[in-house]
PDB file of C-alpha atoms and ligand atoms in Angstrom:
ATOM      1  CA  MET A   1     -76.749  10.167 -13.930  1.00  0.00           C
ATOM      2  CA  THR A   2     -75.502  13.698 -13.467  1.00  0.00           C
ATOM      3  CA  ALA A   3     -73.038  14.549 -10.729  1.00  0.00           C
ATOM      4  CA  LEU A   4     -75.086  16.731  -8.438  1.00  0.00           C
ATOM      5  CA  ARG A   5     -72.171  18.106  -6.510  1.00  0.00           C
ATOM      6  CA  GLU A   6     -68.490  17.462  -6.800  1.00  0.00           C
ATOM      7  CA  ALA A   7     -67.089  15.932  -3.641  1.00  0.00           C
ATOM      8  CA  GLY A   8     -63.803  17.189  -2.321  1.00  0.00           C
ATOM      9  CA  PRO A   9     -61.807  15.329   0.306  1.00  0.00           C
ATOM     10  CA  ALA A  10     -62.689  16.457   3.818  1.00  0.00           C
ATOM     11  CA  ARG A  11     -60.208  18.843   5.408  1.00  0.00           C
ATOM     12  CA  GLY A  12     -58.415  17.495   8.417  1.00  0.00           C
ATOM     13  CA  ALA A  13     -59.239  13.908   7.507  1.00  0.00           C
ATOM     14  CA  VAL A  14     -57.326  11.140   9.294  1.00  0.00           C
ATOM     15  CA  LEU A  15     -58.206   8.705   6.550  1.00  0.00           C
ATOM     16  CA  GLU A  16     -58.549  10.047   3.066  1.00  0.00           C
ATOM     17  CA  ALA A  17     -59.275   8.463  -0.301  1.00  0.00           C
ATOM     18  CA  ARG A  18     -58.599  10.719  -3.239  1.00  0.00           C
ATOM     19  CA  ASP A  19     -59.902  10.144  -6.757  1.00  0.00           C
ATOM     20  CA  VAL A  20     -60.032   6.386  -6.301  1.00  0.00           C
ATOM     21  CA  SER A  21     -61.086   4.033  -9.096  1.00  0.00           C
ATOM     22  CA  VAL A  22     -61.387   0.259  -9.003  1.00  0.00           C
ATOM     23  CA  VAL A  23     -61.531  -2.191 -11.914  1.00  0.00           C
ATOM     24  CA  PRO A  24     -61.714  -5.716 -10.445  1.00  0.00           C
ATOM     25  CA  ASP A  25     -59.433  -8.405 -11.879  1.00  0.00           C
ATOM     26  CA  GLY A  26     -60.982  -9.824 -15.011  1.00  0.00           C
ATOM     27  CA  ALA A  27     -63.648  -7.121 -15.148  1.00  0.00           C
ATOM     28  CA  ARG A  28     -63.803  -4.583 -17.956  1.00  0.00           C
ATOM     29  CA  ARG A  29     -65.477  -1.678 -16.243  1.00  0.00           C
ATOM     30  CA  GLU A  30     -64.861   0.445 -13.187  1.00  0.00           C
ATOM     31  CA  ILE A  31     -67.017  -0.347 -10.197  1.00  0.00           C
ATOM     32  CA  LEU A  32     -65.680   2.760  -8.469  1.00  0.00           C
ATOM     33  CA  SER A  33     -64.861   5.894 -10.485  1.00  0.00           C
ATOM     34  CA  GLY A  34     -62.868   8.817  -9.140  1.00  0.00           C
ATOM     35  CA  ALA A  35     -64.326   8.596  -5.639  1.00  0.00           C
ATOM     36  CA  SER A  36     -62.991  10.791  -2.840  1.00  0.00           C
ATOM     37  CA  LEU A  37     -63.833  10.415   0.842  1.00  0.00           C
ATOM     38  CA  GLY A  38     -62.376  11.870   4.022  1.00  0.00           C
ATOM     39  CA  ILE A  39     -62.967  10.397   7.465  1.00  0.00           C
ATOM     40  CA  ARG A  40     -62.342  12.841  10.309  1.00  0.00           C
ATOM     41  CA  ALA A  41     -61.729  12.392  14.003  1.00  0.00           C
ATOM     42  CA  GLY A  42     -64.781  13.262  16.076  1.00  0.00           C
ATOM     43  CA  GLU A  43     -67.276  12.504  13.324  1.00  0.00           C
ATOM     44  CA  VAL A  44     -69.653   9.776  12.226  1.00  0.00           C
ATOM     45  CA  HIS A  45     -69.495   9.665   8.432  1.00  0.00           C
ATOM     46  CA  ALA A  46     -72.260   7.644   6.781  1.00  0.00           C
ATOM     47  CA  LEU A  47     -71.818   6.067   3.381  1.00  0.00           C
ATOM     48  CA  ILE A  48     -75.154   5.829   1.607  1.00  0.00           C
ATOM     49  CA  GLY A  49     -76.341   4.586  -1.764  1.00  0.00           C
ATOM     50  CA  PRO A  50     -78.394   1.944  -3.570  1.00  0.00           C
ATOM     51  CA  ASN A  51     -77.403  -1.744  -3.761  1.00  0.00           C
ATOM     52  CA  GLY A  52     -74.334  -2.086  -5.956  1.00  0.00           C
ATOM     53  CA  ALA A  53     -73.411   1.619  -5.746  1.00  0.00           C
ATOM     54  CA  GLY A  54     -69.852   0.787  -4.667  1.00  0.00           C
ATOM     55  CA  LYS A  55     -70.106   1.404  -0.911  1.00  0.00           C
ATOM     56  CA  SER A  56     -68.382  -1.818   0.166  1.00  0.00           C
ATOM     57  CA  THR A  57     -65.760  -1.363  -2.535  1.00  0.00           C
ATOM     58  CA  LEU A  58     -64.910   2.155  -1.350  1.00  0.00           C
ATOM     59  CA  PHE A  59     -64.957   0.829   2.177  1.00  0.00           C
ATOM     60  CA  GLY A  60     -62.502  -1.915   1.256  1.00  0.00           C
ATOM     61  CA  VAL A  61     -60.253   0.686  -0.322  1.00  0.00           C
ATOM     62  CA  ILE A  62     -60.109   2.905   2.782  1.00  0.00           C
ATOM     63  CA  ALA A  63     -59.677  -0.189   4.974  1.00  0.00           C
ATOM     64  CA  GLY A  64     -56.660  -1.202   2.875  1.00  0.00           C
ATOM     65  CA  ASP A  65     -58.260  -4.503   1.839  1.00  0.00           C
ATOM     66  CA  VAL A  66     -58.905  -3.470  -1.782  1.00  0.00           C
ATOM     67  CA  VAL A  67     -56.037  -1.955  -3.774  1.00  0.00           C
ATOM     68  CA  PRO A  68     -57.391   0.781  -6.050  1.00  0.00           C
ATOM     69  CA  THR A  69     -56.565   0.699  -9.764  1.00  0.00           C
ATOM     70  CA  SER A  70     -55.862   4.431  -9.554  1.00  0.00           C
ATOM     71  CA  GLY A  71     -56.031   7.140  -6.929  1.00  0.00           C
ATOM     72  CA  SER A  72     -54.573   7.250  -3.434  1.00  0.00           C
ATOM     73  CA  VAL A  73     -55.470   6.513   0.180  1.00  0.00           C
ATOM     74  CA  HIS A  74     -53.658   8.159   3.072  1.00  0.00           C
ATOM     75  CA  LEU A  75     -53.803   7.533   6.810  1.00  0.00           C
ATOM     76  CA  ASP A  76     -52.432  10.478   8.791  1.00  0.00           C
ATOM     77  CA  GLY A  77     -50.894  11.726   5.555  1.00  0.00           C
ATOM     78  CA  VAL A  78     -48.977   8.482   4.917  1.00  0.00           C
ATOM     79  CA  ALA A  79     -49.888   6.180   2.014  1.00  0.00           C
ATOM     80  CA  LEU A  80     -51.916   3.262   3.334  1.00  0.00           C
ATOM     81  CA  ALA A  81     -49.723   0.795   1.436  1.00  0.00           C
ATOM     82  CA  ALA A  82     -46.730   1.884   3.557  1.00  0.00           C
ATOM     83  CA  TYR A  83     -48.295   0.535   6.766  1.00  0.00           C
ATOM     84  CA  ARG A  84     -47.538  -2.956   7.998  1.00  0.00           C
ATOM     85  CA  PRO A  85     -50.733  -4.988   8.541  1.00  0.00           C
ATOM     86  CA  ARG A  86     -50.167  -5.082  12.303  1.00  0.00           C
ATOM     87  CA  ASP A  87     -49.744  -1.316  12.521  1.00  0.00           C
ATOM     88  CA  LEU A  88     -52.861  -0.835  10.441  1.00  0.00           C
ATOM     89  CA  ALA A  89     -54.771  -3.152  12.775  1.00  0.00           C
ATOM     90  CA  ARG A  90     -53.768  -0.943  15.699  1.00  0.00           C
ATOM     91  CA  ARG A  91     -55.174   2.142  13.984  1.00  0.00           C
ATOM     92  CA  ARG A  92     -58.410   0.985  12.451  1.00  0.00           C
ATOM     93  CA  ALA A  93     -60.939  -1.773  13.073  1.00  0.00           C
ATOM     94  CA  VAL A  94     -63.109  -3.039  10.229  1.00  0.00           C
ATOM     95  CA  LEU A  95     -66.524  -4.688  10.316  1.00  0.00           C
ATOM     96  CA  LEU A  96     -67.026  -6.318   6.930  1.00  0.00           C
ATOM     97  CA  GLN A  97     -70.461  -6.759   5.407  1.00  0.00           C
ATOM     98  CA  GLN A  98     -69.726 -10.479   5.145  1.00  0.00           C
ATOM     99  CA  ASN A  99     -68.563 -11.425   8.625  1.00  0.00           C
ATOM    100  CA  ALA A 100     -69.345 -15.121   8.641  1.00  0.00           C
ATOM    101  CA  VAL A 101     -67.579 -17.239  11.260  1.00  0.00           C
ATOM    102  CA  SER A 102     -68.096 -20.851  10.229  1.00  0.00           C
ATOM    103  CA  PHE A 103     -65.942 -22.537  12.895  1.00  0.00           C
ATOM    104  CA  PRO A 104     -67.660 -23.265  16.193  1.00  0.00           C
ATOM    105  CA  PHE A 105     -65.829 -20.584  18.178  1.00  0.00           C
ATOM    106  CA  THR A 106     -67.642 -19.160  21.151  1.00  0.00           C
ATOM    107  CA  VAL A 107     -68.700 -15.532  21.140  1.00  0.00           C
ATOM    108  CA  ALA A 108     -66.102 -14.787  23.834  1.00  0.00           C
ATOM    109  CA  GLN A 109     -63.358 -16.343  21.684  1.00  0.00           C
ATOM    110  CA  VAL A 110     -64.396 -14.356  18.623  1.00  0.00           C
ATOM    111  CA  VAL A 111     -64.503 -11.090  20.562  1.00  0.00           C
ATOM    112  CA  ALA A 112     -61.085 -11.890  22.065  1.00  0.00           C
ATOM    113  CA  MET A 113     -59.698 -12.091  18.509  1.00  0.00           C
ATOM    114  CA  GLY A 114     -60.204  -8.341  18.365  1.00  0.00           C
ATOM    115  CA  ARG A 115     -57.333  -8.037  20.833  1.00  0.00           C
ATOM    116  CA  ALA A 116     -54.834  -9.856  18.578  1.00  0.00           C
ATOM    117  CA  PRO A 117     -53.177  -6.664  17.239  1.00  0.00           C
ATOM    118  CA  TRP A 118     -52.168  -5.770  20.805  1.00  0.00           C
ATOM    119  CA  ALA A 119     -50.479  -9.092  21.627  1.00  0.00           C
ATOM    120  CA  ARG A 120     -47.042  -8.651  23.185  1.00  0.00           C
ATOM    121  CA  THR A 121     -47.706  -4.983  23.998  1.00  0.00           C
ATOM    122  CA  PRO A 122     -48.473  -3.464  27.417  1.00  0.00           C
ATOM    123  CA  LEU A 123     -52.064  -3.008  26.237  1.00  0.00           C
ATOM    124  CA  THR A 124     -52.714  -6.746  26.760  1.00  0.00           C
ATOM    125  CA  ASP A 125     -53.439  -5.560  30.330  1.00  0.00           C
ATOM    126  CA  GLU A 126     -56.672  -4.132  28.903  1.00  0.00           C
ATOM    127  CA  ASP A 127     -57.740  -7.350  27.165  1.00  0.00           C
ATOM    128  CA  ASP A 128     -60.250  -8.596  29.739  1.00  0.00           C
ATOM    129  CA  GLU A 129     -61.797  -5.192  30.280  1.00  0.00           C
ATOM    130  CA  ALA A 130     -61.985  -4.453  26.534  1.00  0.00           C
ATOM    131  CA  ILE A 131     -63.694  -7.795  25.845  1.00  0.00           C
ATOM    132  CA  ALA A 132     -66.150  -7.378  28.726  1.00  0.00           C
ATOM    133  CA  ALA A 133     -66.993  -3.821  27.649  1.00  0.00           C
ATOM    134  CA  ALA A 134     -67.543  -4.880  24.028  1.00  0.00           C
ATOM    135  CA  LEU A 135     -69.881  -7.708  25.115  1.00  0.00           C
ATOM    136  CA  ARG A 136     -71.848  -5.231  27.241  1.00  0.00           C
ATOM    137  CA  GLU A 137     -72.002  -2.530  24.568  1.00  0.00           C
ATOM    138  CA  THR A 138     -73.444  -4.958  22.019  1.00  0.00           C
ATOM    139  CA  ASP A 139     -75.799  -6.578  24.560  1.00  0.00           C
ATOM    140  CA  ILE A 140     -74.397 -10.106  24.172  1.00  0.00           C
ATOM    141  CA  VAL A 141     -73.016 -10.763  27.679  1.00  0.00           C
ATOM    142  CA  ASP A 142     -75.481 -13.643  28.048  1.00  0.00           C
ATOM    143  CA  LEU A 143     -74.305 -15.166  24.761  1.00  0.00           C
ATOM    144  CA  ALA A 144     -70.577 -15.177  25.596  1.00  0.00           C
ATOM    145  CA  GLU A 145     -70.282 -18.968  25.885  1.00  0.00           C
ATOM    146  CA  ARG A 146     -72.537 -19.801  22.929  1.00  0.00           C
ATOM    147  CA  THR A 147     -70.935 -20.874  19.654  1.00  0.00           C
ATOM    148  CA  VAL A 148     -71.261 -18.348  16.859  1.00  0.00           C
ATOM    149  CA  PRO A 149     -72.952 -20.703  14.331  1.00  0.00           C
ATOM    150  CA  SER A 150     -75.742 -21.281  16.871  1.00  0.00           C
ATOM    151  CA  LEU A 151     -76.654 -17.584  17.010  1.00  0.00           C
ATOM    152  CA  SER A 152     -79.410 -15.775  15.143  1.00  0.00           C
ATOM    153  CA  GLY A 153     -78.360 -13.445  12.335  1.00  0.00           C
ATOM    154  CA  GLY A 154     -78.729 -10.336  14.458  1.00  0.00           C
ATOM    155  CA  GLU A 155     -76.896 -11.878  17.428  1.00  0.00           C
ATOM    156  CA  ARG A 156     -74.083 -12.931  15.103  1.00  0.00           C
ATOM    157  CA  ALA A 157     -73.867  -9.400  13.705  1.00  0.00           C
ATOM    158  CA  ARG A 158     -73.556  -8.025  17.244  1.00  0.00           C
ATOM    159  CA  ALA A 159     -70.810 -10.539  18.058  1.00  0.00           C
ATOM    160  CA  ALA A 160     -68.914  -9.421  14.947  1.00  0.00           C
ATOM    161  CA  LEU A 161     -69.320  -5.802  16.033  1.00  0.00           C
ATOM    162  CA  ALA A 162     -68.133  -6.644  19.555  1.00  0.00           C
ATOM    163  CA  ARG A 163     -64.918  -8.051  18.124  1.00  0.00           C
ATOM    164  CA  VAL A 164     -64.353  -4.773  16.263  1.00  0.00           C
ATOM    165  CA  LEU A 165     -65.071  -2.686  19.373  1.00  0.00           C
ATOM    166  CA  ALA A 166     -62.721  -4.825  21.489  1.00  0.00           C
ATOM    167  CA  GLN A 167     -59.896  -3.851  19.132  1.00  0.00           C
ATOM    168  CA  ARG A 168     -60.112  -0.311  20.658  1.00  0.00           C
ATOM    169  CA  THR A 169     -58.840   1.642  17.682  1.00  0.00           C
ATOM    170  CA  ASP A 170     -59.463   5.322  17.040  1.00  0.00           C
ATOM    171  CA  ILE A 171     -60.791   4.617  13.557  1.00  0.00           C
ATOM    172  CA  LEU A 172     -63.900   2.448  13.154  1.00  0.00           C
ATOM    173  CA  LEU A 173     -65.047   1.280   9.726  1.00  0.00           C
ATOM    174  CA  LEU A 174     -68.444  -0.428   9.892  1.00  0.00           C
ATOM    175  CA  ASP A 175     -70.068  -1.854   6.750  1.00  0.00           C
ATOM    176  CA  GLU A 176     -73.812  -2.193   7.375  1.00  0.00           C
ATOM    177  CA  PRO A 177     -73.529  -2.876  11.124  1.00  0.00           C
ATOM    178  CA  THR A 178     -77.283  -2.410  11.569  1.00  0.00           C
ATOM    179  CA  ALA A 179     -78.548  -4.425   8.575  1.00  0.00           C
ATOM    180  CA  ALA A 180     -79.621  -7.497  10.590  1.00  0.00           C
ATOM    181  CA  LEU A 181     -80.598  -5.715  13.791  1.00  0.00           C
ATOM    182  CA  ASP A 182     -83.945  -4.984  15.394  1.00  0.00           C
ATOM    183  CA  LEU A 183     -85.022  -1.406  16.051  1.00  0.00           C
ATOM    184  CA  ARG A 184     -83.543  -1.042  19.518  1.00  0.00           C
ATOM    185  CA  HIS A 185     -80.243  -2.677  18.658  1.00  0.00           C
ATOM    186  CA  GLN A 186     -79.968  -0.473  15.547  1.00  0.00           C
ATOM    187  CA  GLU A 187     -80.364   2.583  17.742  1.00  0.00           C
ATOM    188  CA  ASP A 188     -77.926   1.177  20.306  1.00  0.00           C
ATOM    189  CA  VAL A 189     -75.247   0.589  17.673  1.00  0.00           C
ATOM    190  CA  LEU A 190     -75.605   4.024  16.113  1.00  0.00           C
ATOM    191  CA  THR A 191     -75.705   5.719  19.517  1.00  0.00           C
ATOM    192  CA  LEU A 192     -72.490   3.871  20.333  1.00  0.00           C
ATOM    193  CA  ALA A 193     -70.939   5.030  17.051  1.00  0.00           C
ATOM    194  CA  VAL A 194     -71.835   8.632  17.921  1.00  0.00           C
ATOM    195  CA  GLN A 195     -70.435   8.186  21.427  1.00  0.00           C
ATOM    196  CA  ARG A 196     -67.137   6.847  20.071  1.00  0.00           C
ATOM    197  CA  ALA A 197     -66.949   9.804  17.696  1.00  0.00           C
ATOM    198  CA  ARG A 198     -67.598  12.275  20.520  1.00  0.00           C
ATOM    199  CA  GLU A 199     -64.732  10.657  22.399  1.00  0.00           C
ATOM    200  CA  GLY A 200     -62.515  11.459  19.404  1.00  0.00           C
ATOM    201  CA  ALA A 201     -62.798   8.437  17.126  1.00  0.00           C
ATOM    202  CA  ALA A 202     -63.235   8.688  13.368  1.00  0.00           C
ATOM    203  CA  VAL A 203     -66.209   6.529  12.424  1.00  0.00           C
ATOM    204  CA  ALA A 204     -67.322   5.534   8.931  1.00  0.00           C
ATOM    205  CA  VAL A 205     -70.507   3.534   8.631  1.00  0.00           C
ATOM    206  CA  VAL A 206     -72.383   2.134   5.641  1.00  0.00           C
ATOM    207  CA  LEU A 207     -76.114   2.547   6.177  1.00  0.00           C
ATOM    208  CA  HIS A 208     -79.278   1.904   4.192  1.00  0.00           C
ATOM    209  CA  ASP A 209     -81.673   3.640   6.537  1.00  0.00           C
ATOM    210  CA  LEU A 210     -81.726   7.265   5.451  1.00  0.00           C
ATOM    211  CA  ASN A 211     -83.481   8.249   8.684  1.00  0.00           C
ATOM    212  CA  SER A 212     -80.673   6.754  10.748  1.00  0.00           C
ATOM    213  CA  ALA A 213     -78.188   8.725   8.659  1.00  0.00           C
ATOM    214  CA  MET A 214     -80.192  11.931   9.147  1.00  0.00           C
ATOM    215  CA  ALA A 215     -80.369  11.410  12.900  1.00  0.00           C
ATOM    216  CA  HIS A 216     -76.903  10.069  13.715  1.00  0.00           C
ATOM    217  CA  ALA A 217     -74.388  11.047  11.023  1.00  0.00           C
ATOM    218  CA  ASP A 218     -72.372  14.258  11.116  1.00  0.00           C
ATOM    219  CA  ARG A 219     -71.577  13.888   7.435  1.00  0.00           C
ATOM    220  CA  VAL A 220     -72.851  11.681   4.639  1.00  0.00           C
ATOM    221  CA  THR A 221     -71.440  10.668   1.296  1.00  0.00           C
ATOM    222  CA  LEU A 222     -73.949   9.495  -1.291  1.00  0.00           C
ATOM    223  CA  LEU A 223     -72.708   7.029  -3.890  1.00  0.00           C
ATOM    224  CA  SER A 224     -74.399   5.966  -7.106  1.00  0.00           C
ATOM    225  CA  HIS A 225     -73.033   3.801  -9.916  1.00  0.00           C
ATOM    226  CA  GLY A 226     -69.517   3.902  -8.473  1.00  0.00           C
ATOM    227  CA  ARG A 227     -69.387   7.676  -8.186  1.00  0.00           C
ATOM    228  CA  VAL A 228     -69.724  10.089  -5.301  1.00  0.00           C
ATOM    229  CA  VAL A 229     -72.852  12.100  -6.013  1.00  0.00           C
ATOM    230  CA  ALA A 230     -72.676  14.430  -3.020  1.00  0.00           C
ATOM    231  CA  THR A 231     -71.016  14.757   0.347  1.00  0.00           C
ATOM    232  CA  GLY A 232     -71.834  17.049   3.262  1.00  0.00           C
ATOM    233  CA  ILE A 233     -74.203  17.376   6.175  1.00  0.00           C
ATOM    234  CA  PRO A 234     -77.119  14.917   5.970  1.00  0.00           C
ATOM    235  CA  SER A 235     -79.968  17.406   5.555  1.00  0.00           C
ATOM    236  CA  GLU A 236     -78.176  19.106   2.653  1.00  0.00           C
ATOM    237  CA  VAL A 237     -77.154  15.921   0.855  1.00  0.00           C
ATOM    238  CA  LEU A 238     -80.337  13.907   1.368  1.00  0.00           C
ATOM    239  CA  THR A 239     -82.889  16.133  -0.306  1.00  0.00           C
ATOM    240  CA  ALA A 240     -86.052  14.618  -1.788  1.00  0.00           C
ATOM    241  CA  GLU A 241     -84.902  15.450  -5.335  1.00  0.00           C
ATOM    242  CA  ARG A 242     -81.524  13.787  -4.872  1.00  0.00           C
ATOM    243  CA  ILE A 243     -82.953  10.693  -3.176  1.00  0.00           C
ATOM    244  CA  GLU A 244     -85.488  10.318  -5.984  1.00  0.00           C
ATOM    245  CA  GLU A 245     -82.835  10.700  -8.652  1.00  0.00           C
ATOM    246  CA  VAL A 246     -80.391   8.239  -7.068  1.00  0.00           C
ATOM    247  CA  TYR A 247     -82.843   5.598  -5.802  1.00  0.00           C
ATOM    248  CA  GLY A 248     -85.580   5.979  -8.429  1.00  0.00           C
ATOM    249  CA  GLN A 249     -88.126   6.180  -5.626  1.00  0.00           C
ATOM    250  CA  ALA A 250     -90.364   9.165  -4.919  1.00  0.00           C
ATOM    251  CA  VAL A 251     -90.084  10.301  -1.297  1.00  0.00           C
ATOM    252  CA  ASP A 252     -91.332  12.953   1.055  1.00  0.00           C
ATOM    253  CA  VAL A 253     -88.853  14.658   3.377  1.00  0.00           C
ATOM    254  CA  PHE A 254     -90.304  16.648   6.252  1.00  0.00           C
ATOM    255  CA  PRO A 255     -89.101  17.812   9.660  1.00  0.00           C
ATOM    256  CA  HIS A 256     -89.871  15.565  12.611  1.00  0.00           C
ATOM    257  CA  PRO A 257     -92.494  17.394  14.704  1.00  0.00           C
ATOM    258  CA  LYS A 258     -90.517  16.959  17.930  1.00  0.00           C
ATOM    259  CA  THR A 259     -86.861  17.090  16.902  1.00  0.00           C
ATOM    260  CA  GLY A 260     -86.898  18.926  13.578  1.00  0.00           C
ATOM    261  CA  VAL A 261     -84.615  16.233  12.127  1.00  0.00           C
ATOM    262  CA  PRO A 262     -85.693  15.534   8.518  1.00  0.00           C
ATOM    263  CA  VAL A 263     -87.665  12.320   8.083  1.00  0.00           C
ATOM    264  CA  VAL A 264     -87.696  10.444   4.763  1.00  0.00           C
ATOM    265  CA  THR A 265     -90.711   8.347   3.770  1.00  0.00           C
ATOM    266  CA  PRO A 266     -91.418   6.639   0.440  1.00  0.00           C
ATOM    267  CA  ARG A 267     -94.355   8.270  -1.337  1.00  0.00           C
ATOM    268  CA  ARG A 268     -97.213   5.781  -1.402  1.00  0.00           C
ATOM    269  CA  HIS A 269    -100.123   6.560  -3.641  1.00  0.00           C
ATOM    270  CA  GLY A 270    -103.547   6.339  -2.080  1.00  0.00           C
ATOM    271  CA  ARG A 271    -102.290   5.431   1.415  1.00  0.00           C
TER     272      ARG A 271
HETATM  273  P1  ADP B   1     -72.546  -1.882  -2.434  1.00  0.00           P
HETATM  274  O1  ADP B   1     -71.744  -2.203  -1.216  1.00  0.00           O
HETATM  275  O2  ADP B   1     -72.772  -0.408  -2.609  1.00  0.00           O
HETATM  276  O3  ADP B   1     -73.854  -2.600  -2.493  1.00  0.00           O
HETATM  277  P2  ADP B   1     -70.318  -3.096  -3.854  1.00  0.00           P
HETATM  278  O4  ADP B   1     -69.214  -2.141  -3.597  1.00  0.00           O
HETATM  279  O5  ADP B   1     -70.313  -4.358  -3.079  1.00  0.00           O
HETATM  280  O6  ADP B   1     -71.721  -2.343  -3.723  1.00  0.00           O
HETATM  281  O7  ADP B   1     -70.326  -3.476  -5.395  1.00  0.00           O
HETATM  282  C1  ADP B   1     -70.406  -2.474  -6.410  1.00  0.00           C
HETATM  283  C2  ADP B   1     -70.674  -3.129  -7.746  1.00  0.00           C
HETATM  284  O8  ADP B   1     -69.489  -3.782  -8.191  1.00  0.00           O
HETATM  285  C3  ADP B   1     -71.775  -4.165  -7.746  1.00  0.00           C
HETATM  286  O9  ADP B   1     -72.506  -4.047  -8.941  1.00  0.00           O
HETATM  287  C4  ADP B   1     -71.008  -5.484  -7.690  1.00  0.00           C
HETATM  288  O10 ADP B   1     -71.758  -6.510  -8.313  1.00  0.00           O
HETATM  289  C5  ADP B   1     -69.773  -5.140  -8.470  1.00  0.00           C
HETATM  290  N1  ADP B   1     -68.571  -5.913  -8.060  1.00  0.00           N
HETATM  291  C6  ADP B   1     -68.051  -6.022  -6.831  1.00  0.00           C
HETATM  292  N2  ADP B   1     -66.952  -6.804  -6.819  1.00  0.00           N
HETATM  293  C7  ADP B   1     -66.783  -7.197  -8.096  1.00  0.00           C
HETATM  294  C8  ADP B   1     -65.825  -8.032  -8.774  1.00  0.00           C
HETATM  295  N3  ADP B   1     -64.835  -8.607  -8.108  1.00  0.00           N
HETATM  296  N4  ADP B   1     -65.972  -8.202 -10.115  1.00  0.00           N
HETATM  297  C9  ADP B   1     -66.981  -7.614 -10.805  1.00  0.00           C
HETATM  298  N5  ADP B   1     -67.886  -6.836 -10.232  1.00  0.00           N
HETATM  299  C10 ADP B   1     -67.814  -6.629  -8.905  1.00  0.00           C
HETATM  300 MG1   MG B   2     -72.100  -3.417   0.398  1.00  0.00          MG
END
């Protein structure tokens, strides 16, 4: 796999990974190799790439949950490792790809956990409003008293997202928030991500749907085999040639007749 374009860290990034590599304990090879990524205030930054490309690993590194074998991560210019967990939790909220809640907590209880970093601060005054807003934004008001294990996969995913939103941080890191969602809820979540960014938040989101990335992301970073292949504005990064090379799937990319936003479709012979 050839590097199609070298990725430099974004200028003005609030959260910046530079030349990060990860070799898991007991593993022999890097699952992330020299990856750089900058998350800026005011932008939705989509992380794209095939299964196993290293998206969740890079995500874990910028979230501070995975310690890189080499390279650095800085938040507001300060090494991530220098932050206390509580201070980190007041700056960034993380939706993990695996967000299973196995105890029979209610949705309202789980969403309220998002407020934990603000305990014993004046911002506890916002708790009720933040929880109510998060339930509304994820369309689960009616599910508030249900236990999480009783929910459908998509409902559970929205409850997990609501908890993250209730945390009210100015950095949002969302690993596949739309994977289990129906069409409307996918659009709702990405519209919300854009809205948060326009209000000044820095949003990073792992996505599989290239069309969602084209339509909603300000910037995309394409990963393949643990390396950043390209980073930039979606229409420049997600060309047909690059998608074909990275995914091994022939595609057509053409402008949407109404919006002009590029649309990606797999090439299907004879249909
Ligand atoms: P993605 O989120 O892009 O699908 P991941 O970042 O989860 O990919 O994983 C990248 C690759 O690293 C995958 O091939 C995965 O199997 C492998 N991997 C992840 N964690 C470990 C680990 N602890 N030990 C060995 N391999 C791992
Ligand atoms: Mg993943």
